[in-house]
Amino acid sequence: MANNPMPTQRIAFISVHGCPLARPGSKDTGGMSVYVHQLAQTLGQLGFLVDIYTRVHDSHDPMLVNLDENVRVIHVRAGPVRAPKNDLFRYLPRFIAQVKAYQEKHHLRYALVHTHYWLSGWVGQALAGEWGVPHVTTFHTLAEVKARARAGEKESAARSASERQVAASADRIIVSTAHERGALQRLYDADEEKVRVVHPGVDLGLFKPGDQQAARVQLGLNGHHTLLYVGRLDPIKGLEVLLHTLASMDTPRAVQLLVAGGSKRDEEYRRLKGVARKLDVQCKVEFLGSLDHTLLPLYYQAADVCVVPSYYESFGLVALEAMACGTPVVASRVPGLEAIVGDNRSGYLVAWHCPDAFADRLEVLLANDALRASMGREAHAMAQDMSWDRAARAVAEVYAELGILALS
Ligand code: UDP
C-alpha cells in the first residue's frame, strides 16, 4: 500500500449478504439492502468515498458497479452464488481474502470499516484489525432478540457468539432504536458508551403521497377496500396472522389484500398460499411476488391501510415508506415499529398477535374515511423528519468521533 493515490476518507462498507443492487422482498434480501444502498449513497453526497463489498449474488454481476460518483459496489466471489444466508459463515475467510486481494491490487487505503449484520461484523473485525482502522458495526437484527420475539426462531450457535465478540471489539455500534441499545447491554454486555442510536431513513423523493384513485386505476384495482403487506415472506413477519385477520373481518364493503414480496420458488410463499386456501380467503389475497422498489409508492398510494404484523422488527422500513406516502399503518406493537408508528396518530399499534385485535383496528379504519385521511396526513407529516440525509449526517457524526471526516 505504499503508493496510494486515494484520499484516506474512503470507507469500506461490508455487507456480505445484503447486496444493495439485489431486489428487496426476496428470501434473504430486505430492508438491509435498502439501508446499505441509501446510507452509502447519502454518505457519498456528504463527501465520503464509499466502497461496498458484497458477495456475488448473480453470476452476471460485474465485479465493479458505480452507484454514483463517490460510491461503488464491489462484488466478491466467496462460495456458490446461490448459497443461502445460513450457509455463508463458512465462506467468510474466503470473503476476507478476496476483499484484501482487491484492496491491495488497487492500492486502496480505508480510513474506517462499517459493517452490516453479524456475518459482516465478523469480516470487519478481521479487516479493521489488519488495516489498523476503526470498526463501526450495525447489526440490523440480533439473534438473542429474535429468539425472544417468536417461538421457533432458530439461529446458528456461531451467530450469538460472534455478535457478542463483535459487540465487544467494535469501536462503535450503531443501532436503529433505543430498545436495541438496551438489548445490546442486557443480552450482550455491550459497553453503552460506544452505542449510538440512529433511526434509519426513507427516500422522501420516491415515497410521497399521490392521488389514490389514479393509483388504483393504474394498478387495475377494483372498488374493494385494499390492505397492503410489503416485505419478505418469513414467519417472523407475521403474514399468517394477517391472513387469519382477513378471514375474520366483518366489513360492509369487500376487502382485498395485496402481498408484495416473496417468490413462487420459496417454500414459505407456497405455505402461505396454502394457508389462504385453507381459510378460504384465496380470492381476497393477491400474491404479487417481490416488486421493484421504485414501483412501491404506487401501491402504498393505492392502499387504504398498510399492515405490518411482524413479531420482530429492528426498525421496519415498510411502515415508514407507507407513512411517507400518506398511508395509515396498522402494525404490531414491537419495539422497531413503536419507534415509527404513532399509535392513534399515524395508525394503530396492536399489542397482541391475534387476528381479532388486528381485525378490530382495521375495521375501525376502513369504516371511517375521514379518520383514514387524517391519520394519513399525520403519517406523512411524521415521516418528513426521517430523511436519509438526517440519518447519514448522524452516522457521519459517529465517524467524526473516531476522527474520520468527509472530504468537503
Ligand atoms: N421491498 C421491496 N419490494 C418488495 C418487498 C419489499 O422493495 O416486493 C422493500 C421495502 O420497500 C423495504 C424493504 O424491502 O424497503 C423491507 O424492509 P423492512 O425493514 O420493512 O423489512 P426487513 O426486510 O428488513 O425485515
Tab-separated table of C-alpha atoms and ligand atoms in Angstrom:
chain	number	residue	atom	x	y	z
A	1	MET	CA	0.000	0.000	0.000
A	2	ALA	CA	2.981	2.288	-0.399
A	3	ASN	CA	1.736	4.157	-3.449
A	4	ASN	CA	-1.744	5.339	-2.553
A	5	PRO	CA	-3.478	7.844	-4.829
A	6	MET	CA	-6.760	7.602	-2.895
A	7	PRO	CA	-7.770	10.012	-0.147
A	8	THR	CA	-7.987	8.451	3.280
A	9	GLN	CA	-11.672	9.304	3.796
A	10	ARG	CA	-12.559	6.168	1.909
A	11	ILE	CA	-14.919	3.962	3.901
A	12	ALA	CA	-15.200	0.183	3.398
A	13	PHE	CA	-18.806	-0.899	3.820
A	14	ILE	CA	-19.082	-4.647	4.302
A	15	SER	CA	-22.426	-6.206	3.507
A	16	VAL	CA	-21.702	-9.873	2.882
A	17	HIS	CA	-25.239	-10.981	2.016
A	18	GLY	CA	-27.196	-7.752	1.522
A	19	CYS	CA	-26.204	-6.556	-1.931
A	20	PRO	CA	-27.544	-3.042	-2.437
A	21	LEU	CA	-28.278	-3.930	-6.067
A	22	ALA	CA	-30.415	-7.001	-5.311
A	23	ARG	CA	-34.195	-6.696	-5.385
A	24	PRO	CA	-35.544	-6.439	-1.833
A	25	GLY	CA	-38.523	-8.529	-0.843
A	26	SER	CA	-36.946	-11.823	-1.865
A	27	LYS	CA	-35.926	-14.551	0.575
A	28	ASP	CA	-32.699	-13.200	2.088
A	29	THR	CA	-32.887	-9.644	0.770
A	30	GLY	CA	-34.857	-6.948	2.503
A	31	GLY	CA	-34.532	-3.744	4.427
A	32	MET	CA	-30.800	-4.095	4.964
A	33	SER	CA	-30.087	-3.879	1.225
A	34	VAL	CA	-32.186	-0.718	1.042
A	35	TYR	CA	-30.433	0.648	4.124
A	36	VAL	CA	-26.932	-0.048	2.794
A	37	HIS	CA	-27.790	1.417	-0.613
A	38	GLN	CA	-29.409	4.579	0.736
A	39	LEU	CA	-26.922	5.210	3.537
A	40	ALA	CA	-23.892	4.722	1.273
A	41	GLN	CA	-25.358	6.945	-1.401
A	42	THR	CA	-26.184	9.718	1.062
A	43	LEU	CA	-22.761	9.476	2.726
A	44	GLY	CA	-21.372	9.842	-0.795
A	45	GLN	CA	-23.352	13.046	-1.209
A	46	LEU	CA	-21.855	14.275	2.069
A	47	GLY	CA	-18.358	13.821	0.632
A	48	PHE	CA	-17.329	10.344	1.779
A	49	LEU	CA	-15.973	7.801	-0.683
A	50	VAL	CA	-17.743	4.533	-0.007
A	51	ASP	CA	-16.838	1.091	-1.358
A	52	ILE	CA	-19.476	-1.529	-0.601
A	53	TYR	CA	-18.067	-5.060	-0.584
A	54	THR	CA	-20.732	-7.708	-1.048
A	55	ARG	CA	-20.930	-11.283	-2.267
A	56	VAL	CA	-21.749	-12.001	-5.876
A	57	HIS	CA	-25.473	-12.837	-5.794
A	58	ASP	CA	-25.992	-13.262	-9.517
A	59	SER	CA	-23.498	-14.856	-11.872
A	60	HIS	CA	-23.971	-11.915	-14.275
A	61	ASP	CA	-22.885	-9.374	-11.637
A	62	PRO	CA	-19.977	-7.260	-12.906
A	63	MET	CA	-17.224	-7.057	-10.337
A	64	LEU	CA	-17.458	-3.280	-10.018
A	65	VAL	CA	-20.579	-1.116	-10.251
A	66	ASN	CA	-20.503	2.639	-9.720
A	67	LEU	CA	-23.620	3.603	-7.753
A	68	ASP	CA	-22.656	7.211	-8.272
A	69	GLU	CA	-19.596	9.438	-8.269
A	70	ASN	CA	-18.427	8.568	-4.748
A	71	VAL	CA	-19.994	5.162	-4.165
A	72	ARG	CA	-19.066	1.791	-5.669
A	73	VAL	CA	-20.271	-1.761	-5.214
A	74	ILE	CA	-17.512	-4.370	-5.372
A	75	HIS	CA	-18.724	-7.946	-5.856
A	76	VAL	CA	-16.617	-10.600	-4.220
A	77	ARG	CA	-16.673	-14.314	-5.030
A	78	ALA	CA	-16.905	-16.441	-1.894
A	79	GLY	CA	-18.880	-19.665	-2.035
A	80	PRO	CA	-21.589	-20.702	-4.502
A	81	VAL	CA	-23.593	-17.814	-5.965
A	82	ARG	CA	-26.909	-19.201	-4.715
A	83	ALA	CA	-25.701	-20.197	-1.248
A	84	PRO	CA	-28.403	-19.371	1.321
A	85	LYS	CA	-27.615	-16.857	4.047
A	86	ASN	CA	-27.415	-19.573	6.690
A	87	ASP	CA	-24.541	-21.274	4.830
A	88	LEU	CA	-22.369	-18.221	4.430
A	89	PHE	CA	-20.373	-18.360	7.661
A	90	ARG	CA	-18.001	-20.988	6.287
A	91	TYR	CA	-17.137	-18.814	3.273
A	92	LEU	CA	-16.165	-15.752	5.287
A	93	PRO	CA	-12.385	-16.436	5.348
A	94	ARG	CA	-12.542	-16.573	1.553
A	95	PHE	CA	-14.541	-13.327	1.515
A	96	ILE	CA	-11.890	-11.614	3.648
A	97	ALA	CA	-9.101	-12.878	1.375
A	98	GLN	CA	-10.925	-11.571	-1.700
A	99	VAL	CA	-11.507	-8.128	-0.181
A	100	LYS	CA	-7.845	-7.888	0.773
A	101	ALA	CA	-6.729	-9.014	-2.670
A	102	TYR	CA	-8.854	-6.292	-4.301
A	103	GLN	CA	-7.725	-3.622	-1.856
A	104	GLU	CA	-4.049	-4.489	-2.352
A	105	LYS	CA	-4.293	-4.749	-6.124
A	106	HIS	CA	-5.873	-1.302	-6.369
A	107	HIS	CA	-3.751	0.305	-3.629
A	108	LEU	CA	-6.803	1.338	-1.667
A	109	ARG	CA	-6.439	2.692	1.822
A	110	TYR	CA	-9.525	2.718	4.003
A	111	ALA	CA	-9.999	5.053	6.941
A	112	LEU	CA	-12.787	3.051	8.525
A	113	VAL	CA	-14.729	-0.193	8.147
A	114	HIS	CA	-18.517	-0.086	8.601
A	115	THR	CA	-20.172	-3.498	8.700
A	116	HIS	CA	-23.785	-4.605	8.344
A	117	TYR	CA	-25.191	-7.767	10.022
A	118	TRP	CA	-23.250	-10.244	12.102
A	119	LEU	CA	-21.599	-12.047	9.177
A	120	SER	CA	-20.124	-8.767	8.008
A	121	GLY	CA	-19.221	-7.841	11.591
A	122	TRP	CA	-17.093	-10.999	11.736
A	123	VAL	CA	-15.383	-9.995	8.497
A	124	GLY	CA	-14.992	-6.355	9.541
A	125	GLN	CA	-13.396	-7.257	12.847
A	126	ALA	CA	-10.619	-9.054	10.959
A	127	LEU	CA	-10.196	-6.384	8.268
A	128	ALA	CA	-10.183	-3.438	10.667
A	129	GLY	CA	-7.540	-5.242	12.762
A	130	GLU	CA	-5.439	-5.945	9.687
A	131	TRP	CA	-5.671	-2.371	8.383
A	132	GLY	CA	-5.370	-0.749	11.816
A	133	VAL	CA	-8.527	1.346	11.370
A	134	PRO	CA	-11.723	1.785	13.427
A	135	HIS	CA	-14.624	-0.605	13.054
A	136	VAL	CA	-18.226	0.633	13.197
A	137	THR	CA	-20.880	-2.058	13.141
A	138	THR	CA	-24.632	-2.081	12.604
A	139	PHE	CA	-26.173	-5.448	13.468
A	140	HIS	CA	-29.603	-4.746	11.920
A	141	THR	CA	-31.003	-7.748	13.792
A	142	LEU	CA	-29.742	-9.595	16.850
A	143	ALA	CA	-30.072	-13.353	17.349
A	144	GLU	CA	-30.892	-13.108	21.054
A	145	VAL	CA	-33.679	-10.580	20.434
A	146	LYS	CA	-35.149	-12.578	17.539
A	147	ALA	CA	-35.133	-15.743	19.642
A	148	ARG	CA	-37.227	-13.999	22.291
A	149	ALA	CA	-39.633	-12.486	19.765
A	150	ARG	CA	-41.135	-15.648	18.333
A	151	ALA	CA	-41.093	-19.258	19.480
A	152	GLY	CA	-39.367	-21.450	16.923
A	153	GLU	CA	-36.805	-18.928	15.659
A	154	LYS	CA	-33.581	-20.842	15.096
A	155	GLU	CA	-30.176	-19.293	14.621
A	156	SER	CA	-26.742	-20.878	14.442
A	157	ALA	CA	-24.749	-21.070	17.666
A	158	ALA	CA	-21.992	-19.186	15.852
A	159	ARG	CA	-24.232	-16.150	15.433
A	160	SER	CA	-24.795	-15.189	19.072
A	161	ALA	CA	-21.178	-15.872	19.963
A	162	SER	CA	-19.973	-13.781	17.048
A	163	GLU	CA	-22.372	-10.926	17.838
A	164	ARG	CA	-21.070	-10.895	21.392
A	165	GLN	CA	-17.471	-10.824	20.201
A	166	VAL	CA	-18.088	-8.092	17.597
A	167	ALA	CA	-20.051	-6.030	20.148
A	168	ALA	CA	-17.004	-6.214	22.429
A	169	SER	CA	-14.395	-5.415	19.790
A	170	ALA	CA	-16.122	-2.774	17.616
A	171	ASP	CA	-15.263	0.884	18.205
A	172	ARG	CA	-18.858	1.994	17.737
A	173	ILE	CA	-22.167	0.152	17.395
A	174	ILE	CA	-24.950	1.912	15.534
A	175	VAL	CA	-28.442	0.729	16.455
A	176	SER	CA	-31.806	1.761	14.997
A	177	THR	CA	-33.698	2.220	18.250
A	178	ALA	CA	-33.167	2.815	21.946
A	179	HIS	CA	-34.680	-0.636	22.520
A	180	GLU	CA	-31.871	-2.245	20.533
A	181	ARG	CA	-29.333	-0.328	22.593
A	182	GLY	CA	-30.924	-1.734	25.749
A	183	ALA	CA	-30.920	-5.243	24.285
A	184	LEU	CA	-27.214	-4.992	23.447
A	185	GLN	CA	-26.436	-4.020	27.013
A	186	ARG	CA	-28.794	-6.539	28.602
A	187	LEU	CA	-28.163	-9.557	26.385
A	188	TYR	CA	-24.630	-8.960	25.087
A	189	ASP	CA	-22.995	-6.941	27.888
A	190	ALA	CA	-22.139	-4.246	25.332
A	191	ASP	CA	-20.495	-1.097	26.635
A	192	GLU	CA	-23.187	1.600	26.423
A	193	GLU	CA	-20.513	4.263	25.886
A	194	LYS	CA	-19.932	3.103	22.338
A	195	VAL	CA	-23.535	2.513	21.242
A	196	ARG	CA	-25.213	5.242	19.178
A	197	VAL	CA	-28.882	5.318	18.170
A	198	VAL	CA	-29.515	6.433	14.584
A	199	HIS	CA	-33.006	5.940	13.162
A	200	PRO	CA	-32.800	4.834	9.533
A	201	GLY	CA	-34.489	6.979	6.904
A	202	VAL	CA	-36.808	6.901	3.959
A	203	ASP	CA	-36.303	8.235	0.433
A	204	LEU	CA	-38.692	11.174	0.602
A	205	GLY	CA	-38.202	11.907	-3.093
A	206	LEU	CA	-39.528	8.466	-4.020
A	207	PHE	CA	-42.052	7.818	-1.259
A	208	LYS	CA	-44.613	10.615	-1.308
A	209	PRO	CA	-48.386	10.948	-1.431
A	210	GLY	CA	-50.261	10.689	-4.706
A	211	ASP	CA	-53.815	10.516	-5.981
A	212	GLN	CA	-55.326	7.310	-4.582
A	213	GLN	CA	-57.876	6.865	-7.339
A	214	ALA	CA	-55.311	7.395	-10.077
A	215	ALA	CA	-53.008	4.851	-8.412
A	216	ARG	CA	-55.871	2.332	-8.195
A	217	VAL	CA	-56.723	2.790	-11.856
A	218	GLN	CA	-53.084	2.405	-12.819
A	219	LEU	CA	-52.878	-0.851	-10.863
A	220	GLY	CA	-56.203	-2.114	-12.213
A	221	LEU	CA	-57.733	-2.441	-8.742
A	222	ASN	CA	-61.468	-2.843	-8.198
A	223	GLY	CA	-63.594	-0.877	-5.732
A	224	HIS	CA	-62.776	-3.107	-2.743
A	225	HIS	CA	-61.040	-1.765	0.309
A	226	THR	CA	-57.351	-2.516	-0.124
A	227	LEU	CA	-54.931	-3.674	2.541
A	228	LEU	CA	-51.257	-3.854	1.653
A	229	TYR	CA	-48.498	-6.068	3.033
A	230	VAL	CA	-44.953	-5.399	1.818
A	231	GLY	CA	-41.982	-7.494	2.870
A	232	ARG	CA	-40.072	-10.725	2.763
A	233	LEU	CA	-42.156	-13.823	3.364
A	234	ASP	CA	-40.639	-15.077	6.565
A	235	PRO	CA	-42.625	-16.444	9.534
A	236	ILE	CA	-41.248	-13.667	11.737
A	237	LYS	CA	-43.064	-11.128	9.538
A	238	GLY	CA	-46.441	-12.432	10.737
A	239	LEU	CA	-48.243	-12.525	7.382
A	240	GLU	CA	-50.076	-15.635	8.552
A	241	VAL	CA	-51.749	-13.563	11.296
A	242	LEU	CA	-52.912	-11.154	8.621
A	243	LEU	CA	-54.430	-13.966	6.562
A	244	HIS	CA	-56.378	-15.090	9.641
A	245	THR	CA	-57.364	-11.455	10.222
A	246	LEU	CA	-58.752	-11.238	6.710
A	247	ALA	CA	-60.795	-14.380	7.329
A	248	SER	CA	-62.311	-12.926	10.493
A	249	MET	CA	-63.030	-9.374	9.309
A	250	ASP	CA	-66.568	-8.165	9.106
A	251	THR	CA	-66.957	-5.107	6.872
A	252	PRO	CA	-69.838	-3.827	4.740
A	253	ARG	CA	-67.527	-3.351	1.761
A	254	ALA	CA	-65.390	-6.208	0.446
A	255	VAL	CA	-61.726	-6.180	1.418
A	256	GLN	CA	-58.744	-7.370	-0.581
A	257	LEU	CA	-55.150	-7.892	0.493
A	258	LEU	CA	-52.180	-7.281	-1.768
A	259	VAL	CA	-48.947	-9.030	-0.802
A	260	ALA	CA	-45.729	-7.606	-2.250
A	261	GLY	CA	-42.728	-9.827	-1.567
A	262	GLY	CA	-41.551	-13.404	-1.904
A	263	SER	CA	-41.317	-15.682	-4.858
A	264	LYS	CA	-43.122	-18.772	-6.128
A	265	ARG	CA	-39.843	-20.644	-5.720
A	266	ASP	CA	-39.887	-20.185	-1.929
A	267	GLU	CA	-41.370	-22.770	0.379
A	268	GLU	CA	-42.843	-20.039	2.618
A	269	TYR	CA	-44.666	-18.491	-0.367
A	270	ARG	CA	-46.318	-21.830	-1.149
A	271	ARG	CA	-47.105	-22.459	2.503
A	272	LEU	CA	-48.826	-19.084	2.910
A	273	LYS	CA	-50.835	-19.592	-0.264
A	274	GLY	CA	-51.925	-22.916	1.247
A	275	VAL	CA	-52.978	-21.144	4.460
A	276	ALA	CA	-55.033	-18.652	2.407
A	277	ARG	CA	-56.754	-21.578	0.626
A	278	LYS	CA	-57.456	-23.343	3.898
A	279	LEU	CA	-59.013	-20.196	5.346
A	280	ASP	CA	-60.989	-19.745	2.147
A	281	VAL	CA	-59.621	-16.248	1.577
A	282	GLN	CA	-57.598	-17.069	-1.549
A	283	CYS	CA	-59.948	-14.912	-3.689
A	284	LYS	CA	-59.286	-11.935	-1.439
A	285	VAL	CA	-55.487	-12.187	-1.494
A	286	GLU	CA	-53.202	-11.413	-4.359
A	287	PHE	CA	-49.620	-12.620	-4.029
A	288	LEU	CA	-47.690	-10.283	-6.306
A	289	GLY	CA	-44.170	-11.640	-5.717
A	290	SER	CA	-41.383	-9.187	-4.995
A	291	LEU	CA	-41.847	-5.823	-6.703
A	292	ASP	CA	-39.263	-3.395	-7.905
A	293	HIS	CA	-38.625	-0.920	-5.094
A	294	THR	CA	-39.481	2.058	-7.332
A	295	LEU	CA	-42.956	0.638	-8.036
A	296	LEU	CA	-43.915	0.542	-4.370
A	297	PRO	CA	-45.025	4.174	-3.946
A	298	LEU	CA	-47.906	3.465	-6.321
A	299	TYR	CA	-49.028	0.518	-4.169
A	300	TYR	CA	-48.776	2.486	-0.927
A	301	GLN	CA	-50.767	5.332	-2.515
A	302	ALA	CA	-53.451	2.924	-3.765
A	303	ALA	CA	-53.850	1.135	-0.427
A	304	ASP	CA	-56.291	2.158	2.289
A	305	VAL	CA	-54.078	0.755	5.016
A	306	CYS	CA	-50.612	-0.796	5.128
A	307	VAL	CA	-50.406	-3.668	7.618
A	308	VAL	CA	-47.143	-4.683	9.302
A	309	PRO	CA	-47.918	-7.686	11.549
A	310	SER	CA	-44.294	-8.617	12.384
A	311	TYR	CA	-43.221	-10.440	15.546
A	312	TYR	CA	-39.923	-8.589	15.367
A	313	GLU	CA	-38.596	-5.588	13.507
A	314	SER	CA	-35.327	-3.915	14.347
A	315	PHE	CA	-36.847	-0.926	12.553
A	316	GLY	CA	-39.419	-1.640	9.827
A	317	LEU	CA	-38.752	0.473	6.756
A	318	VAL	CA	-42.057	-0.573	5.208
A	319	ALA	CA	-44.065	1.248	7.872
A	320	LEU	CA	-42.024	4.385	7.270
A	321	GLU	CA	-42.376	4.164	3.481
A	322	ALA	CA	-46.158	3.802	3.786
A	323	MET	CA	-46.318	6.780	6.138
A	324	ALA	CA	-44.230	8.906	3.769
A	325	CYS	CA	-46.845	8.120	1.097
A	326	GLY	CA	-49.609	9.301	3.436
A	327	THR	CA	-50.983	5.818	4.116
A	328	PRO	CA	-52.015	4.885	7.662
A	329	VAL	CA	-50.308	1.854	9.167
A	330	VAL	CA	-51.654	-0.873	11.424
A	331	ALA	CA	-48.647	-2.604	12.953
A	332	SER	CA	-47.762	-4.912	15.795
A	333	ARG	CA	-46.627	-3.220	18.945
A	334	VAL	CA	-42.993	-4.365	18.767
A	335	PRO	CA	-40.058	-2.065	19.541
A	336	GLY	CA	-38.890	-1.279	15.980
A	337	LEU	CA	-42.392	-0.374	14.838
A	338	GLU	CA	-43.173	1.538	18.035
A	339	ALA	CA	-40.314	3.856	17.086
A	340	ILE	CA	-42.054	4.743	13.814
A	341	VAL	CA	-45.816	4.392	14.032
A	342	GLY	CA	-47.655	6.887	16.224
A	343	ASP	CA	-50.465	4.939	17.907
A	344	ASN	CA	-53.784	6.732	17.253
A	345	ARG	CA	-51.888	9.286	15.179
A	346	SER	CA	-50.453	7.693	12.046
A	347	GLY	CA	-52.281	4.398	12.540
A	348	TYR	CA	-52.582	1.824	15.280
A	349	LEU	CA	-50.203	-0.390	17.198
A	350	VAL	CA	-51.714	-3.759	18.044
A	351	ALA	CA	-50.474	-5.318	21.247
A	352	TRP	CA	-51.445	-8.954	20.626
A	353	HIS	CA	-50.584	-11.199	17.733
A	354	CYS	CA	-54.151	-12.163	17.465
A	355	PRO	CA	-56.317	-11.821	14.337
A	356	ASP	CA	-59.247	-10.306	16.265
A	357	ALA	CA	-57.102	-7.483	17.591
A	358	PHE	CA	-55.891	-6.628	14.085
A	359	ALA	CA	-59.402	-7.012	12.632
A	360	ASP	CA	-60.799	-4.631	15.241
A	361	ARG	CA	-58.373	-1.817	14.331
A	362	LEU	CA	-58.700	-2.422	10.595
A	363	GLU	CA	-62.492	-2.372	10.755
A	364	VAL	CA	-62.420	0.949	12.598
A	365	LEU	CA	-60.112	2.472	9.988
A	366	LEU	CA	-61.882	1.063	6.950
A	367	ALA	CA	-65.262	2.252	8.216
A	368	ASN	CA	-64.092	5.804	8.596
A	369	ASP	CA	-62.838	7.709	5.536
A	370	ALA	CA	-62.157	10.918	7.491
A	371	LEU	CA	-60.112	9.068	10.121
A	372	ARG	CA	-58.008	7.379	7.424
A	373	ALA	CA	-57.433	10.709	5.714
A	374	SER	CA	-56.392	12.489	8.904
A	375	MET	CA	-54.123	9.641	10.017
A	376	GLY	CA	-52.629	9.597	6.520
A	377	ARG	CA	-51.833	13.304	6.764
A	378	GLU	CA	-50.278	12.834	10.183
A	379	ALA	CA	-48.294	9.834	8.894
A	380	HIS	CA	-46.888	11.902	6.055
A	381	ALA	CA	-46.002	14.761	8.398
A	382	MET	CA	-44.220	12.407	10.829
A	383	ALA	CA	-42.186	10.825	8.025
A	384	GLN	CA	-40.810	14.205	6.927
A	385	ASP	CA	-38.367	14.166	9.875
A	386	MET	CA	-36.966	10.838	8.748
A	387	SER	CA	-34.907	11.560	5.647
A	388	TRP	CA	-31.768	9.607	4.747
A	389	ASP	CA	-29.900	12.906	4.825
A	390	ARG	CA	-30.632	13.185	8.566
A	391	ALA	CA	-29.612	9.553	9.109
A	392	ALA	CA	-26.373	9.900	7.124
A	393	ARG	CA	-25.418	13.092	8.979
A	394	ALA	CA	-25.904	11.249	12.280
A	395	VAL	CA	-23.705	8.388	11.037
A	396	ALA	CA	-21.101	10.942	9.889
A	397	GLU	CA	-21.058	12.277	13.457
A	398	VAL	CA	-20.243	8.793	14.691
A	399	TYR	CA	-17.369	8.594	12.172
A	400	ALA	CA	-16.212	12.050	13.317
A	401	GLU	CA	-15.957	10.784	16.913
A	402	LEU	CA	-13.378	8.364	15.531
A	403	GLY	CA	-11.526	11.108	13.699
A	404	ILE	CA	-12.899	10.361	10.231
A	405	LEU	CA	-14.326	13.338	8.356
A	406	ALA	CA	-15.815	13.768	4.878
A	407	LEU	CA	-13.712	15.377	2.145
A	408	SER	CA	-15.805	18.512	1.676
B	1	UDP	N1	-39.361	-4.318	-0.627
B	1	UDP	C1	-39.325	-4.095	-1.996
B	1	UDP	N2	-40.090	-4.897	-2.807
B	1	UDP	C2	-40.880	-5.888	-2.306
B	1	UDP	C3	-40.923	-6.078	-0.902
B	1	UDP	C4	-40.136	-5.289	-0.089
B	1	UDP	O1	-38.646	-3.182	-2.487
B	1	UDP	O2	-41.547	-6.575	-3.083
B	1	UDP	C5	-38.545	-3.444	0.264
B	1	UDP	C6	-39.393	-2.482	1.065
B	1	UDP	O3	-39.737	-1.359	0.299
B	1	UDP	C7	-38.473	-2.163	2.245
B	1	UDP	C8	-37.654	-3.457	2.400
B	1	UDP	O4	-37.868	-4.226	1.222
B	1	UDP	O5	-37.618	-1.088	1.934
B	1	UDP	C9	-38.101	-4.245	3.614
B	1	UDP	O6	-37.591	-3.601	4.723
B	1	UDP	P1	-38.129	-3.816	6.206
B	1	UDP	O7	-37.220	-3.035	7.104
B	1	UDP	O8	-39.564	-3.459	6.300
B	1	UDP	O9	-38.000	-5.356	6.466
B	1	UDP	P2	-36.734	-6.347	6.537
B	1	UDP	O10	-36.574	-6.948	5.187
B	1	UDP	O11	-35.547	-5.521	6.925
B	1	UDP	O12	-37.103	-7.355	7.559
